[in-house]
Amino acid sequence: LEAAVTTINDAVAAIHAAENSYEAAKLARVLRLETMIDIRETCDAAEEVVPANLWTLATYKELLFLDSHVGPGVEEIYD
């Protein structure tokens, strides 16, 4: 995980250091569509071995279905 954080930090720094917005966009695309997919495998593996009560971050499932886990529905808000 520490190596993944370093990889992300380096990629973000490269985006900010890009000579122009086109180069920054190309780097951001690689970060989002390639690097982050690879890093997700590492995070998923860690999530599998850490007990749920010790995992302090939202799981992928919780993030994906966030709207179904929290608070009132839209109907209740606008009634």
PDB file of N, CA and C in Angstrom, residues 2-36:
ATOM      1  N   GLU A   2       1.966   1.217   0.742  1.00  0.00           N
ATOM      2  CA  GLU A   2       2.840   2.399   0.778  1.00  0.00           C
ATOM      3  C   GLU A   2       3.419   2.689  -0.603  1.00  0.00           C
ATOM      4  N   ALA A   3       3.773   1.645  -1.325  1.00  0.00           N
ATOM      5  CA  ALA A   3       4.284   1.839  -2.696  1.00  0.00           C
ATOM      6  C   ALA A   3       3.203   2.437  -3.588  1.00  0.00           C
ATOM      7  N   ALA A   4       1.951   2.020  -3.382  1.00  0.00           N
ATOM      8  CA  ALA A   4       0.844   2.557  -4.172  1.00  0.00           C
ATOM      9  C   ALA A   4       0.664   4.046  -3.906  1.00  0.00           C
ATOM     10  N   VAL A   5       0.772   4.443  -2.650  1.00  0.00           N
ATOM     11  CA  VAL A   5       0.648   5.857  -2.298  1.00  0.00           C
ATOM     12  C   VAL A   5       1.753   6.664  -2.973  1.00  0.00           C
ATOM     13  N   THR A   6       2.967   6.134  -2.956  1.00  0.00           N
ATOM     14  CA  THR A   6       4.083   6.811  -3.622  1.00  0.00           C
ATOM     15  C   THR A   6       3.818   6.945  -5.114  1.00  0.00           C
ATOM     16  N   THR A   7       3.306   5.891  -5.720  1.00  0.00           N
ATOM     17  CA  THR A   7       2.991   5.916  -7.151  1.00  0.00           C
ATOM     18  C   THR A   7       1.961   6.988  -7.465  1.00  0.00           C
ATOM     19  N   ILE A   8       0.918   7.062  -6.650  1.00  0.00           N
ATOM     20  CA  ILE A   8      -0.126   8.075  -6.870  1.00  0.00           C
ATOM     21  C   ILE A   8       0.428   9.475  -6.668  1.00  0.00           C
ATOM     22  N   ASN A   9       1.180   9.679  -5.607  1.00  0.00           N
ATOM     23  CA  ASN A   9       1.766  11.003  -5.357  1.00  0.00           C
ATOM     24  C   ASN A   9       2.672  11.434  -6.498  1.00  0.00           C
ATOM     25  N   ASP A  10       3.480  10.520  -7.007  1.00  0.00           N
ATOM     26  CA  ASP A  10       4.366  10.842  -8.133  1.00  0.00           C
ATOM     27  C   ASP A  10       3.567  11.183  -9.382  1.00  0.00           C
ATOM     28  N   ALA A  11       2.503  10.435  -9.620  1.00  0.00           N
ATOM     29  CA  ALA A  11       1.680  10.693 -10.800  1.00  0.00           C
ATOM     30  C   ALA A  11       0.981  12.046 -10.698  1.00  0.00           C
ATOM     31  N   VAL A  12       0.465  12.377  -9.527  1.00  0.00           N
ATOM     32  CA  VAL A  12      -0.189  13.676  -9.339  1.00  0.00           C
ATOM     33  C   VAL A  12       0.822  14.814  -9.504  1.00  0.00           C
ATOM     34  N   ALA A  13       2.013  14.625  -8.964  1.00  0.00           N
ATOM     35  CA  ALA A  13       3.059  15.648  -9.127  1.00  0.00           C
ATOM     36  C   ALA A  13       3.403  15.839 -10.600  1.00  0.00           C
ATOM     37  N   ALA A  14       3.454  14.751 -11.335  1.00  0.00           N
ATOM     38  CA  ALA A  14       3.750  14.850 -12.774  1.00  0.00           C
ATOM     39  C   ALA A  14       2.644  15.590 -13.507  1.00  0.00           C
ATOM     40  N   ILE A  15       1.416  15.360 -13.110  1.00  0.00           N
ATOM     41  CA  ILE A  15       0.287  16.076 -13.726  1.00  0.00           C
ATOM     42  C   ILE A  15       0.423  17.578 -13.476  1.00  0.00           C
ATOM     43  N   HIS A  16       0.734  17.948 -12.247  1.00  0.00           N
ATOM     44  CA  HIS A  16       0.870  19.368 -11.912  1.00  0.00           C
ATOM     45  C   HIS A  16       2.086  20.000 -12.585  1.00  0.00           C
ATOM     46  N   ALA A  17       3.081  19.201 -12.889  1.00  0.00           N
ATOM     47  CA  ALA A  17       4.298  19.724 -13.518  1.00  0.00           C
ATOM     48  C   ALA A  17       4.232  19.702 -15.043  1.00  0.00           C
ATOM     49  N   ALA A  18       3.170  19.183 -15.606  1.00  0.00           N
ATOM     50  CA  ALA A  18       3.049  19.081 -17.061  1.00  0.00           C
ATOM     51  C   ALA A  18       3.152  20.460 -17.700  1.00  0.00           C
ATOM     52  N   GLU A  19       3.698  20.474 -18.901  1.00  0.00           N
ATOM     53  CA  GLU A  19       3.935  21.745 -19.600  1.00  0.00           C
ATOM     54  C   GLU A  19       2.657  22.424 -20.067  1.00  0.00           C
ATOM     55  N   ASN A  20       1.626  21.640 -20.320  1.00  0.00           N
ATOM     56  CA  ASN A  20       0.375  22.235 -20.787  1.00  0.00           C
ATOM     57  C   ASN A  20      -0.791  21.340 -20.376  1.00  0.00           C
ATOM     58  N   SER A  21      -1.995  21.838 -20.599  1.00  0.00           N
ATOM     59  CA  SER A  21      -3.180  21.103 -20.156  1.00  0.00           C
ATOM     60  C   SER A  21      -3.372  19.796 -20.919  1.00  0.00           C
ATOM     61  N   TYR A  22      -2.955  19.752 -22.163  1.00  0.00           N
ATOM     62  CA  TYR A  22      -3.079  18.515 -22.934  1.00  0.00           C
ATOM     63  C   TYR A  22      -2.196  17.420 -22.334  1.00  0.00           C
ATOM     64  N   GLU A  23      -0.950  17.759 -22.028  1.00  0.00           N
ATOM     65  CA  GLU A  23      -0.047  16.783 -21.406  1.00  0.00           C
ATOM     66  C   GLU A  23      -0.560  16.366 -20.033  1.00  0.00           C
ATOM     67  N   ALA A  24      -1.088  17.317 -19.275  1.00  0.00           N
ATOM     68  CA  ALA A  24      -1.650  17.000 -17.960  1.00  0.00           C
ATOM     69  C   ALA A  24      -2.845  16.063 -18.103  1.00  0.00           C
ATOM     70  N   ALA A  25      -3.677  16.299 -19.089  1.00  0.00           N
ATOM     71  CA  ALA A  25      -4.841  15.444 -19.314  1.00  0.00           C
ATOM     72  C   ALA A  25      -4.417  14.028 -19.696  1.00  0.00           C
ATOM     73  N   LYS A  26      -3.383  13.905 -20.515  1.00  0.00           N
ATOM     74  CA  LYS A  26      -2.900  12.566 -20.883  1.00  0.00           C
ATOM     75  C   LYS A  26      -2.386  11.826 -19.652  1.00  0.00           C
ATOM     76  N   LEU A  27      -1.654  12.519 -18.791  1.00  0.00           N
ATOM     77  CA  LEU A  27      -1.143  11.897 -17.571  1.00  0.00           C
ATOM     78  C   LEU A  27      -2.276  11.533 -16.617  1.00  0.00           C
ATOM     79  N   ALA A  28      -3.274  12.406 -16.528  1.00  0.00           N
ATOM     80  CA  ALA A  28      -4.423  12.136 -15.662  1.00  0.00           C
ATOM     81  C   ALA A  28      -5.197  10.920 -16.160  1.00  0.00           C
ATOM     82  N   ARG A  29      -5.294  10.781 -17.472  1.00  0.00           N
ATOM     83  CA  ARG A  29      -5.971   9.612 -18.043  1.00  0.00           C
ATOM     84  C   ARG A  29      -5.253   8.324 -17.654  1.00  0.00           C
ATOM     85  N   VAL A  30      -3.945   8.322 -17.773  1.00  0.00           N
ATOM     86  CA  VAL A  30      -3.170   7.141 -17.399  1.00  0.00           C
ATOM     87  C   VAL A  30      -3.350   6.841 -15.913  1.00  0.00           C
ATOM     88  N   LEU A  31      -3.297   7.883 -15.088  1.00  0.00           N
ATOM     89  CA  LEU A  31      -3.477   7.686 -13.650  1.00  0.00           C
ATOM     90  C   LEU A  31      -4.833   7.058 -13.364  1.00  0.00           C
ATOM     91  N   ARG A  32      -5.877   7.592 -13.947  1.00  0.00           N
ATOM     92  CA  ARG A  32      -7.238   7.119 -13.645  1.00  0.00           C
ATOM     93  C   ARG A  32      -7.544   5.768 -14.266  1.00  0.00           C
ATOM     94  N   LEU A  33      -7.167   5.562 -15.515  1.00  0.00           N
ATOM     95  CA  LEU A  33      -7.611   4.364 -16.234  1.00  0.00           C
ATOM     96  C   LEU A  33      -6.607   3.222 -16.238  1.00  0.00           C
ATOM     97  N   GLU A  34      -5.389   3.463 -15.814  1.00  0.00           N
ATOM     98  CA  GLU A  34      -4.402   2.394 -15.791  1.00  0.00           C
ATOM     99  C   GLU A  34      -3.828   2.207 -14.387  1.00  0.00           C
ATOM    100  N   THR A  35      -3.207   3.239 -13.875  1.00  0.00           N
ATOM    101  CA  THR A  35      -2.535   3.140 -12.578  1.00  0.00           C
ATOM    102  C   THR A  35      -3.514   2.805 -11.458  1.00  0.00           C
ATOM    103  N   MET A  36      -4.625   3.515 -11.397  1.00  0.00           N
ATOM    104  CA  MET A  36      -5.578   3.291 -10.315  1.00  0.00           C
ATOM    105  C   MET A  36      -6.213   1.902 -10.381  1.00  0.00           C
TER     106      MET A  36
END
